[in-house]
PDB file of C-alpha atoms in Angstrom:
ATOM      1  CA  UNK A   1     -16.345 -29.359   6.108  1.00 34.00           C
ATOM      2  CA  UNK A   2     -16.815 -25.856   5.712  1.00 36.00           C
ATOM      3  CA  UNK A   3     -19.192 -23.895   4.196  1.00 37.00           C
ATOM      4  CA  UNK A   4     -18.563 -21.852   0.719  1.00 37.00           C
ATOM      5  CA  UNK A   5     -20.790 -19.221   2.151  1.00 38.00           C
ATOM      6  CA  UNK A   6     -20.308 -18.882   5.962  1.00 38.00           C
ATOM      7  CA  UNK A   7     -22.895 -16.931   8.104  1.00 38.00           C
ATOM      8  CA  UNK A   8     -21.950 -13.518   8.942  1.00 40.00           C
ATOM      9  CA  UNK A   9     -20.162 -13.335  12.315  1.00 41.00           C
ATOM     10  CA  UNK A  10     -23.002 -11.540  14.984  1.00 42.00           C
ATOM     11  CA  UNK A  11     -22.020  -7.487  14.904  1.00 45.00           C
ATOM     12  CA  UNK A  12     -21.512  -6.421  18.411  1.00 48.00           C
ATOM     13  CA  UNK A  13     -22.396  -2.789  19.301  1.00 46.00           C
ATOM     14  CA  UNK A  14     -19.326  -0.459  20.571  1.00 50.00           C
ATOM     15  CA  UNK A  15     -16.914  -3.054  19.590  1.00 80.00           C
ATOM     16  CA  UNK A  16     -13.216  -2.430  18.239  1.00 92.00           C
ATOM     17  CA  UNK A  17     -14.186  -0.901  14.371  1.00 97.00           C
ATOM     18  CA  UNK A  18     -12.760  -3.814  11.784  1.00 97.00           C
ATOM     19  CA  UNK A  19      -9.811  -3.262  10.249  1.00 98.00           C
ATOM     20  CA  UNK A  20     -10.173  -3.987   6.737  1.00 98.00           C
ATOM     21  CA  UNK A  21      -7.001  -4.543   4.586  1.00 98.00           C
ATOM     22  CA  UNK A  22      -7.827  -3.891   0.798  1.00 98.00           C
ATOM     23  CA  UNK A  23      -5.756  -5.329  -1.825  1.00 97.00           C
ATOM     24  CA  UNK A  24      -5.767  -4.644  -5.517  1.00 94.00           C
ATOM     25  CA  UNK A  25      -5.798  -8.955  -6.594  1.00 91.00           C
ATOM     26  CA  UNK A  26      -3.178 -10.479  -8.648  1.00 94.00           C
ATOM     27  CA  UNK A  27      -3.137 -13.377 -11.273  1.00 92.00           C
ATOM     28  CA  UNK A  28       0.279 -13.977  -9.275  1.00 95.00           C
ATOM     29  CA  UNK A  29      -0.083 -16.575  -6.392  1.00 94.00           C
ATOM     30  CA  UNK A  30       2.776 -14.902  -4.588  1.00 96.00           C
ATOM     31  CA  UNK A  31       0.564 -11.576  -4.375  1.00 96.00           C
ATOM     32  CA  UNK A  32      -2.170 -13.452  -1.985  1.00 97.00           C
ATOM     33  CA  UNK A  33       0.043 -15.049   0.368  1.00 97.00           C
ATOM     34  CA  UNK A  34       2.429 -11.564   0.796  1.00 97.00           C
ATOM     35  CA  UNK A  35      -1.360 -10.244   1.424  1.00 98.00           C
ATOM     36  CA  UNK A  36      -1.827 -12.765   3.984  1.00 98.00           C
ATOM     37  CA  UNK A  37       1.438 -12.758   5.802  1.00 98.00           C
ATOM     38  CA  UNK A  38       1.129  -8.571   6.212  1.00 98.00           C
ATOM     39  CA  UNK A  39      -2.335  -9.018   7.924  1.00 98.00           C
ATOM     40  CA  UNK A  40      -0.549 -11.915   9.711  1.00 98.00           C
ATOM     41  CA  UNK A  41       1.734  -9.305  10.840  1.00 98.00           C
ATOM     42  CA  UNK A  42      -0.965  -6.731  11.421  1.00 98.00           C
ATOM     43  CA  UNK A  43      -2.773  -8.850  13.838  1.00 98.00           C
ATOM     44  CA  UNK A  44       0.549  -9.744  15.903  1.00 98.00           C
ATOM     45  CA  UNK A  45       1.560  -5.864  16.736  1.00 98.00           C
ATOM     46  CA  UNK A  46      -2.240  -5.673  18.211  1.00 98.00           C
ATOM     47  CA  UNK A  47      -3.844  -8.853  19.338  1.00 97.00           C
ATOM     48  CA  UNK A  48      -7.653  -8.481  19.992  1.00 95.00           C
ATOM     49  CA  UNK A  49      -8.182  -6.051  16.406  1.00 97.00           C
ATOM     50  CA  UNK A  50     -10.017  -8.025  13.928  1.00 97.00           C
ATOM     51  CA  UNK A  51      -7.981  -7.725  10.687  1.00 98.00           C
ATOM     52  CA  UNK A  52      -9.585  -8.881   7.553  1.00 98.00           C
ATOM     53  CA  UNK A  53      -8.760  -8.709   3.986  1.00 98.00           C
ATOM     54  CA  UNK A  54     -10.766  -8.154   0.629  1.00 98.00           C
ATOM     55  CA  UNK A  55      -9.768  -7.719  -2.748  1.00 97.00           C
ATOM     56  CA  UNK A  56     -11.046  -5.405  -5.455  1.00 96.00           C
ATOM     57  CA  UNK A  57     -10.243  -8.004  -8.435  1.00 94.00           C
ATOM     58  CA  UNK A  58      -8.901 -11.034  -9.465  1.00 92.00           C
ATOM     59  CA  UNK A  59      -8.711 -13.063  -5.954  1.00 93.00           C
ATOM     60  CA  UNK A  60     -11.120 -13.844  -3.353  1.00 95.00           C
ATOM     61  CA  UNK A  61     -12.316 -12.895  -0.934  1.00 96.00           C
ATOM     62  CA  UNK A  62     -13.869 -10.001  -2.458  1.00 97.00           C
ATOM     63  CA  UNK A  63     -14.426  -6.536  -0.888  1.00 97.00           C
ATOM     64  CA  UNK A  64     -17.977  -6.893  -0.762  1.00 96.00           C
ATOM     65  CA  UNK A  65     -18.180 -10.095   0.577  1.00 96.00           C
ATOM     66  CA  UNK A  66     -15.719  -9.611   2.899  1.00 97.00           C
ATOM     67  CA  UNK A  67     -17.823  -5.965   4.003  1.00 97.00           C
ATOM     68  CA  UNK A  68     -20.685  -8.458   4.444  1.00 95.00           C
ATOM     69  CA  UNK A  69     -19.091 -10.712   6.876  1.00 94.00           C
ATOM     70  CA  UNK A  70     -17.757  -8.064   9.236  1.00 94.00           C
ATOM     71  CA  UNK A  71     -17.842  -9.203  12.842  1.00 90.00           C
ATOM     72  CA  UNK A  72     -18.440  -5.363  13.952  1.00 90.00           C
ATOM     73  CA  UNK A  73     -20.870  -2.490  13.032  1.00 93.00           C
ATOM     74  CA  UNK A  74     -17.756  -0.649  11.945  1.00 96.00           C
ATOM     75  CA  UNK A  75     -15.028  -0.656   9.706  1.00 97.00           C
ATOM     76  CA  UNK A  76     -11.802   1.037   8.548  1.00 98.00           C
ATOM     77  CA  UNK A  77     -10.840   0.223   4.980  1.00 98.00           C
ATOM     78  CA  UNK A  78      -7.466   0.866   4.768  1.00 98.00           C
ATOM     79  CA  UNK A  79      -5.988   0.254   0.432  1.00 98.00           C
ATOM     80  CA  UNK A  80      -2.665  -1.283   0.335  1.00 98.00           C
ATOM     81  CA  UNK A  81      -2.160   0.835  -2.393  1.00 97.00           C
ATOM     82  CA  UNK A  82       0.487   3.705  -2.765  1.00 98.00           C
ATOM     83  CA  UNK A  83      -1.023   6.349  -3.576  1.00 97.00           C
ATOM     84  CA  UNK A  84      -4.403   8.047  -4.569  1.00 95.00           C
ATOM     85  CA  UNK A  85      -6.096   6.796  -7.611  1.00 91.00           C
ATOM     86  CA  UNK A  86      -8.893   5.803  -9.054  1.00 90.00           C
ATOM     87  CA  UNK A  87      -9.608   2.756  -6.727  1.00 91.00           C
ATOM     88  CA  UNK A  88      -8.646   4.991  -3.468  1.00 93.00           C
ATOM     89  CA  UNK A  89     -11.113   7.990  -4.771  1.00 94.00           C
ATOM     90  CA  UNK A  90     -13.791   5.706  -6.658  1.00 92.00           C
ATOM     91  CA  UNK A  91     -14.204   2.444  -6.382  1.00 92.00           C
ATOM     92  CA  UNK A  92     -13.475   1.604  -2.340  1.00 97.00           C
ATOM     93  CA  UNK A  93     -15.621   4.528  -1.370  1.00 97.00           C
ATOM     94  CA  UNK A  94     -18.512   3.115  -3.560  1.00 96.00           C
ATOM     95  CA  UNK A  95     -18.316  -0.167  -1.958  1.00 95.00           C
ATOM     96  CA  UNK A  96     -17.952   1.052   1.427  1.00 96.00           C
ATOM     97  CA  UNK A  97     -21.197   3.038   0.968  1.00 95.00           C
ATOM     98  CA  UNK A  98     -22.864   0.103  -0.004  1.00 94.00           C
ATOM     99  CA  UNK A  99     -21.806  -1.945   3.065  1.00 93.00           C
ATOM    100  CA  UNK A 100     -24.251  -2.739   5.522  1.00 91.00           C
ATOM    101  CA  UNK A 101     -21.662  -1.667   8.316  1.00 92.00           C
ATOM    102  CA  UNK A 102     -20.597   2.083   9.259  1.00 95.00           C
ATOM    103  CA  UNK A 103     -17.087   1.783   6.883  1.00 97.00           C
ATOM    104  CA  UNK A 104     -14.810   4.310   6.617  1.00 97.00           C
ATOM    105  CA  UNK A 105     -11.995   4.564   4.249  1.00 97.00           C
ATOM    106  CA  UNK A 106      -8.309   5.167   4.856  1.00 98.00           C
ATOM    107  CA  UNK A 107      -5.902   7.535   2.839  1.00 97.00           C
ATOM    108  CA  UNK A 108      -3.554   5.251   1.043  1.00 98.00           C
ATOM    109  CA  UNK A 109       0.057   3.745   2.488  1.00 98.00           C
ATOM    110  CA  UNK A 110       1.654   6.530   0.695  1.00 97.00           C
ATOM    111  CA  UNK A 111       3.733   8.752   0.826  1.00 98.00           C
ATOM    112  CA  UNK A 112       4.823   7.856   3.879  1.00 98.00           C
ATOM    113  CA  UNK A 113       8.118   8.152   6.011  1.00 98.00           C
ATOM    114  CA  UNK A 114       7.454   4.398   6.647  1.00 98.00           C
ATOM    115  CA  UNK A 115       6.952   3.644   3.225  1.00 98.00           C
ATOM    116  CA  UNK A 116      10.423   5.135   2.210  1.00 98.00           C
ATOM    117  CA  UNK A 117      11.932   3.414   5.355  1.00 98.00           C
ATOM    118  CA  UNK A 118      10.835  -0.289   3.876  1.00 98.00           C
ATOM    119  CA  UNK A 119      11.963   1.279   0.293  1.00 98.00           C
ATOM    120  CA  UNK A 120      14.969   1.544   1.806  1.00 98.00           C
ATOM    121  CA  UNK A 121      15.478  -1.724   4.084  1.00 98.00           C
ATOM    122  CA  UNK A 122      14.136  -3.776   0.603  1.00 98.00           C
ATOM    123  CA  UNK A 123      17.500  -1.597  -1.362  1.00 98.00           C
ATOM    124  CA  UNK A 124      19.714  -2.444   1.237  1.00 98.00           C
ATOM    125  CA  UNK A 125      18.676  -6.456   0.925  1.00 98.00           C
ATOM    126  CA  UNK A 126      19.447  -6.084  -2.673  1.00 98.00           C
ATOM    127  CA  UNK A 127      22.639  -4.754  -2.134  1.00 98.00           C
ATOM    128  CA  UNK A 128      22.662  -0.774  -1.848  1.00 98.00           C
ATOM    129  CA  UNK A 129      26.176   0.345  -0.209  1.00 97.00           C
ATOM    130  CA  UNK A 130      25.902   1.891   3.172  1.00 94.00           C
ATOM    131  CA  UNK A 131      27.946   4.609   1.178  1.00 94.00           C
ATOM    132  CA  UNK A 132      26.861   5.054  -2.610  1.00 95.00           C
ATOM    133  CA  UNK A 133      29.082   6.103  -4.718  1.00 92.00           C
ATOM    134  CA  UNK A 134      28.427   9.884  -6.467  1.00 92.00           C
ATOM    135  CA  UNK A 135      27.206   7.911  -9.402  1.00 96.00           C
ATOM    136  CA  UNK A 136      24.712   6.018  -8.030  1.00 98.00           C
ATOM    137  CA  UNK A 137      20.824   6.504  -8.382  1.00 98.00           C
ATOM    138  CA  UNK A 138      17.250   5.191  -8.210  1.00 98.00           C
ATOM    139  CA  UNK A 139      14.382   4.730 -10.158  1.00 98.00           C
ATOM    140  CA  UNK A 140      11.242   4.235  -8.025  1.00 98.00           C
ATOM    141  CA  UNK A 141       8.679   1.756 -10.030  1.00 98.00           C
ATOM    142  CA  UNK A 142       5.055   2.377  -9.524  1.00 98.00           C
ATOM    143  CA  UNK A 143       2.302   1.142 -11.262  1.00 96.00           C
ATOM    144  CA  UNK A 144       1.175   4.418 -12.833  1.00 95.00           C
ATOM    145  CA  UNK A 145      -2.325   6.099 -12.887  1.00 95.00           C
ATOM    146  CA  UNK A 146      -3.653   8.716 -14.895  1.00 94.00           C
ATOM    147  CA  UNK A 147      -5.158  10.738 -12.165  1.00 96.00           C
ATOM    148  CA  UNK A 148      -2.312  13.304 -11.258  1.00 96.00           C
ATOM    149  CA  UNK A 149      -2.625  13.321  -7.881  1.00 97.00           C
ATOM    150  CA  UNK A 150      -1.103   9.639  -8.004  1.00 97.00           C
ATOM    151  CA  UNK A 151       1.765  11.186  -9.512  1.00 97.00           C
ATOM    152  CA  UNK A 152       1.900  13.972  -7.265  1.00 98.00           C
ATOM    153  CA  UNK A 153       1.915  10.862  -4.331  1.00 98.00           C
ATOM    154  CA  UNK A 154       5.261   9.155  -6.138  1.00 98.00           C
ATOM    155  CA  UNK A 155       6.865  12.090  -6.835  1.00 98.00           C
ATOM    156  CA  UNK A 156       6.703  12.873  -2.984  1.00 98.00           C
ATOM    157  CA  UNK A 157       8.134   9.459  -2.004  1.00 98.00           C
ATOM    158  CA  UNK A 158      10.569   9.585  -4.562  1.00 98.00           C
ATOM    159  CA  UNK A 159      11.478  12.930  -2.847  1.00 98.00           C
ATOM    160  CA  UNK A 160      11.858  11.542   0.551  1.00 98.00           C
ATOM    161  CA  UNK A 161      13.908   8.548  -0.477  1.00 98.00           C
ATOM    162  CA  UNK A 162      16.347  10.453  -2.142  1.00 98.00           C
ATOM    163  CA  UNK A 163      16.607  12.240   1.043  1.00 98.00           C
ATOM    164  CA  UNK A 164      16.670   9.490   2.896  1.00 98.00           C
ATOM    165  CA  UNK A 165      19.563   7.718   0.378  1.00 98.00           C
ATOM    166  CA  UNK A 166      21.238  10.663  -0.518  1.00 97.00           C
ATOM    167  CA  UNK A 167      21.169  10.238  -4.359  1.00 98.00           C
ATOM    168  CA  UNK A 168      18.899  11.368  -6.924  1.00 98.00           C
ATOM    169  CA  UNK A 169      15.843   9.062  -6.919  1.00 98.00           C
ATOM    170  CA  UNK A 170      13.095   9.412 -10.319  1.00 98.00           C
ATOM    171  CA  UNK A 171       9.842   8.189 -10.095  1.00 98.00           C
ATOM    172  CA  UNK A 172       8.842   6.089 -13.112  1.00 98.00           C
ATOM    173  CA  UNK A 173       5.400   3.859 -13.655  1.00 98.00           C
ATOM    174  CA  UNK A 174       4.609   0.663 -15.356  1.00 97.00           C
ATOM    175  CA  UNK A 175       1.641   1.645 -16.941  1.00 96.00           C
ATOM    176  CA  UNK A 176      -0.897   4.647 -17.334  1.00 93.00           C
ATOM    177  CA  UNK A 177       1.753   7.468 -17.015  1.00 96.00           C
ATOM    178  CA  UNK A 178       5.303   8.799 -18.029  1.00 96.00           C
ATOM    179  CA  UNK A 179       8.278   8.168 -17.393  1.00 98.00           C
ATOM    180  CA  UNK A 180       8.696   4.406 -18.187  1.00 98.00           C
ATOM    181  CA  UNK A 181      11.546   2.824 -16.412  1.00 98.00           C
ATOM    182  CA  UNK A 182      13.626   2.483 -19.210  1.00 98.00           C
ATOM    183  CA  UNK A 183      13.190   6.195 -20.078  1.00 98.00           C
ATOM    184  CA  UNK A 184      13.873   6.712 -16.397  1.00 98.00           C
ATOM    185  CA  UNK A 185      17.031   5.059 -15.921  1.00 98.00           C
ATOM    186  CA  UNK A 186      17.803   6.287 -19.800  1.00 98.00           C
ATOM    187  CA  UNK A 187      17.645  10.061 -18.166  1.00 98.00           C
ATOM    188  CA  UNK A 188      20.170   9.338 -15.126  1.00 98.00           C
ATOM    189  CA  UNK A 189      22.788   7.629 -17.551  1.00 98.00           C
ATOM    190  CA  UNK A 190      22.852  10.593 -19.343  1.00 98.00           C
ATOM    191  CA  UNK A 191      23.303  12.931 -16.069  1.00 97.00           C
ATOM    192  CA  UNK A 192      26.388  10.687 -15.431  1.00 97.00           C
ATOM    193  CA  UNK A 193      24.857   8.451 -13.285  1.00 98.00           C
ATOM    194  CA  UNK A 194      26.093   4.633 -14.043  1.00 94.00           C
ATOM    195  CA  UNK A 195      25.042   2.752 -11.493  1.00 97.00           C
ATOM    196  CA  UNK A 196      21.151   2.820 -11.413  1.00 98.00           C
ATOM    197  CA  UNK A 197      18.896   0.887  -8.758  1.00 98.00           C
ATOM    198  CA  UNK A 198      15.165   0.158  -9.045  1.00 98.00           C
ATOM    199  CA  UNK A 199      13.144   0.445  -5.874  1.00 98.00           C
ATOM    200  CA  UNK A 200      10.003  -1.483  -6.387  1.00 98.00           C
ATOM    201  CA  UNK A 201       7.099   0.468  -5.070  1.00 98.00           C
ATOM    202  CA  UNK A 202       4.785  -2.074  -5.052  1.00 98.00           C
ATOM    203  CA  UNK A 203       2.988  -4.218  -2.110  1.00 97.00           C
ATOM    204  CA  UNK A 204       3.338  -7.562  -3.514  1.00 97.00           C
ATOM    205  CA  UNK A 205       4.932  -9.149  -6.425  1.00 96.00           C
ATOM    206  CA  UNK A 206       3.297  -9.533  -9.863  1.00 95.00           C
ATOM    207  CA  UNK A 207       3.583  -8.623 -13.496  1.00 95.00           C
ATOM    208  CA  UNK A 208       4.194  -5.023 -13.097  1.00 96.00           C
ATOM    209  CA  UNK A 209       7.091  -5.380 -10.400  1.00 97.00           C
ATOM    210  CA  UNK A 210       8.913  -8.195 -12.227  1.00 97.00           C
ATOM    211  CA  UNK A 211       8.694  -5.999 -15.653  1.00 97.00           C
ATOM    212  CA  UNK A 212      10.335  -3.400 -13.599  1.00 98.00           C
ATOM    213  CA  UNK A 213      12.457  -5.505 -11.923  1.00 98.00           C
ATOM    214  CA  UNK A 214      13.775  -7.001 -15.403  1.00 98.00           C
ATOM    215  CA  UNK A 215      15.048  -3.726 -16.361  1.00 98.00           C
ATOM    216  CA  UNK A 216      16.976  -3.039 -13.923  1.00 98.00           C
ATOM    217  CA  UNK A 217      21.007  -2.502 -15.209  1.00 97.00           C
ATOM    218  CA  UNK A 218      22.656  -2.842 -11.675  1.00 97.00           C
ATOM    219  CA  UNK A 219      20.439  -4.362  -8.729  1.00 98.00           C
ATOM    220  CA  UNK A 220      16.403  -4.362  -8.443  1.00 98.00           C
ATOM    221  CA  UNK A 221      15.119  -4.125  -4.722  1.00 98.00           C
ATOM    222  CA  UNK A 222      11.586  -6.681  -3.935  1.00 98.00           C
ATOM    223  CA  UNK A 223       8.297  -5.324  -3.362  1.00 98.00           C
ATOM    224  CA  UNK A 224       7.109  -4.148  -0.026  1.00 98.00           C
ATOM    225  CA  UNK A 225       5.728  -6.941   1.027  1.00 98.00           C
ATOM    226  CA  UNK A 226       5.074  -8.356   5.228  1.00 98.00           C
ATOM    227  CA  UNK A 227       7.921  -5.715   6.441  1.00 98.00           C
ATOM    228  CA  UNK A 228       7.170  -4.954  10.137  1.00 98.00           C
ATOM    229  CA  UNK A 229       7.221  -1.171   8.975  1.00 98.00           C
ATOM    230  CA  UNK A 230       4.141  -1.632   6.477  1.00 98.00           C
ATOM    231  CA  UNK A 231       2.345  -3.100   9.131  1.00 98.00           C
ATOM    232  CA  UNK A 232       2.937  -0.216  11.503  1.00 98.00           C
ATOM    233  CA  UNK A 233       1.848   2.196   8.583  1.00 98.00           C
ATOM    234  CA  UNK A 234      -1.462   0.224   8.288  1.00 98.00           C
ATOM    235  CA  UNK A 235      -1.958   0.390  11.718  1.00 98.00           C
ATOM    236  CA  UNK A 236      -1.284   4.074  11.864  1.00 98.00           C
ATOM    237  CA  UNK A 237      -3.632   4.779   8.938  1.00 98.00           C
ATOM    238  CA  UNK A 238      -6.212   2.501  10.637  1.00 98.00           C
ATOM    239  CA  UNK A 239      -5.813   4.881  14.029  1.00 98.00           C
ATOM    240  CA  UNK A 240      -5.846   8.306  12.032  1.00 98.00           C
ATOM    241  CA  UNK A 241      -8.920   7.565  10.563  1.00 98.00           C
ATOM    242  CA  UNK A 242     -10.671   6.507  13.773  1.00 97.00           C
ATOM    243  CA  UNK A 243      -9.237   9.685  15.038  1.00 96.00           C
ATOM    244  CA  UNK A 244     -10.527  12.397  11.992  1.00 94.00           C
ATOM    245  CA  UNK A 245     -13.902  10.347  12.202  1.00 77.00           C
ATOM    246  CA  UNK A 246     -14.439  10.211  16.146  1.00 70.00           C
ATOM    247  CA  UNK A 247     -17.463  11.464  17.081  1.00 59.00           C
ATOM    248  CA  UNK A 248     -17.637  15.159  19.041  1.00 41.00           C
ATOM    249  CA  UNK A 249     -18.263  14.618  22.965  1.00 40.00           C
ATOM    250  CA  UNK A 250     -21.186  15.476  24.188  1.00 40.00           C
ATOM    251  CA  UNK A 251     -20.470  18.531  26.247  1.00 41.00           C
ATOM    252  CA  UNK A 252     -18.289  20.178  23.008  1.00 34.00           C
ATOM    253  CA  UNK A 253     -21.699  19.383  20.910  1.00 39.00           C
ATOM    254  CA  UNK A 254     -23.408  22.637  22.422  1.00 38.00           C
ATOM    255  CA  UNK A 255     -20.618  24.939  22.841  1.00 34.00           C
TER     256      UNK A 255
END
C-alpha cells in the first residue's frame, strides 16, 4: 500500500538539477492525463533527467509538495503556460523561493518557433489545406491575462503563425482581455475572409479551449497537448535556464 505522504527522495549533491513541469490544474480530467503523457514524453527524449510535475490549482500534486519531494538539491521550473503572466512573474517565483531546493524558474513555452510548429501540425489534423485559399484565416485562442506583456507574448505567436501559414492569423483570449473570439473571427469576416480557423493555444483541454473551440464557423484545431515538439521546447527551456544560471568558472571569477 502506499503512503499518502511519501518520504522525500535523499537529495544527492551535483546531481542532474530536476526538471519540474508546472501546470496550471483543471476541473477537466483530460487536462491531468495530457499533463502526464507530455512528461511521459519528456522523460523518453532524455532518459536519466528526473521529470516531475506540480500544479498551481485544482489537481494534485501540488507545486509545493511536489518542490518538497525533489530527489535533487536543484530544480528548473519550467510553466506549461504560454506566455508571461501573473503565475509566470508571481506566483511560481514565490513558491520556488520558498522551496527548500536551489529552484530556478523557466521563461514560459511561448512564443516559440516550436510552439507555432505544433499550432500548426494540431491545424493540419483538423483539416487546414496544404494550400489555403486567399480567404482563409485564423484566430489564435488564448486564455487571456491582464498583464500586457501576455498579450505582447500572443500577439508574437500569432505573428509567426501567420508567417508560418501564410494567412492572416488574430490573436483573441477567453477571458481577462480583448478581442473575444467571436469579435475576432467577427473582424476577419468583415475583411473578406470566410473561411476562419481557430488554433487552440492552450496545453491541455478544458473549459476555456472547448468555449473556443465551440465557436469556431469552419474547423477548430486541439490543444497542444503530448506533441513531440512541446516536449523538445520544455527541454530546451529546461537547458537555457541551466545555461543563463551556470555558475562563472573559477579562473573567469578573478579576471
Amino acid at each position: 500500500m502506499t503512503p499518502s505522504n511519501p518520504p522525500r527522495e535523499d537529495r544527492t549533491p551535483g546531481s542532474t538539477p530536476t526538471l519540474v513541469l508546472v501546470a496550471h490544474g483543471s476541473r477537466d480530467p483530460r487536462a491531468l492525463h495530457t499533463v502526464r503523457a507530455l512528461q511521459a514524453r519528456v522523460r523518453a527524449l532524455r532518459p536519466g533527467l528526473p521529470v516531475h510535475l506540480g500544479h498551481i490549482e485544482l489537481n494534485e500534486p501540488r507545486l509545493p509538495d511536489t518542490l518538497d519531494r525533489l530527489p535533487t538539491r536543484e530544480a528548473v521550473l519550467v510553466p506549461l503556460l504560454l506566455s508571461r503572466g501573473y503565475h509566470v512573474k508571481q506566483d511560481i517565483p514565490e513558491l520556488a523561493a520558498q522551496a527548500q531546493a536551489h529552484a530556478r524558474v523557466a521563461p514560459p513555452l511561448g512564443p516559440h518557433p516550436l510552439l507555432v510548429e505544433t499550432l500548426h501540425d494540431r491545424l493540419v489534423e483538423a483539416g487546414w489545406p496544404p494550400r489555403p485559399r486567399k480567404a482563409s484565416a485564423v484566430v489564435l485562442a488564448a486564455a487571456g491575462s491582464r498583464d500586457p506583456e501576455s498579450t505582447l507574448d500572443t500577439a508574437r505567436t500569432a505573428h509567426l503563425l501567420s508567417a508560418r501559414l501564410g494567412v492572416p492569423v488574430l490573436p483573441a483570449y477567453a477571458s481577462a482581455a480583448t478581442p473575444t473570439v467571436p469579435e475576432a473571427i467577427h473582424t476577419l469576416t468583415t475583411r473578406g475572409h470566410h473561411r476562419v480557423a481557430v488554433a487552440s493555444c492552450f496545453t491541455a483541454p478544458g473549459r476555456f479551449a472547448t468555449q473556443c473551440a465551440n465557436a469556431a464557423p469552419w474547423i477548430a484545431s486541439a490543444p497542444l497537448g503530448a506533441h513531440p515538439a512541446m516536449a523538445r521546447l520544455i527541454l530546451h527551456r529546461y537547458d537555457q535556464t541551466l545555461a543563463a544560471t551556470a555558475p562563472m568558472r573559477p579562473e573567469l571569477a578573478s579576471t
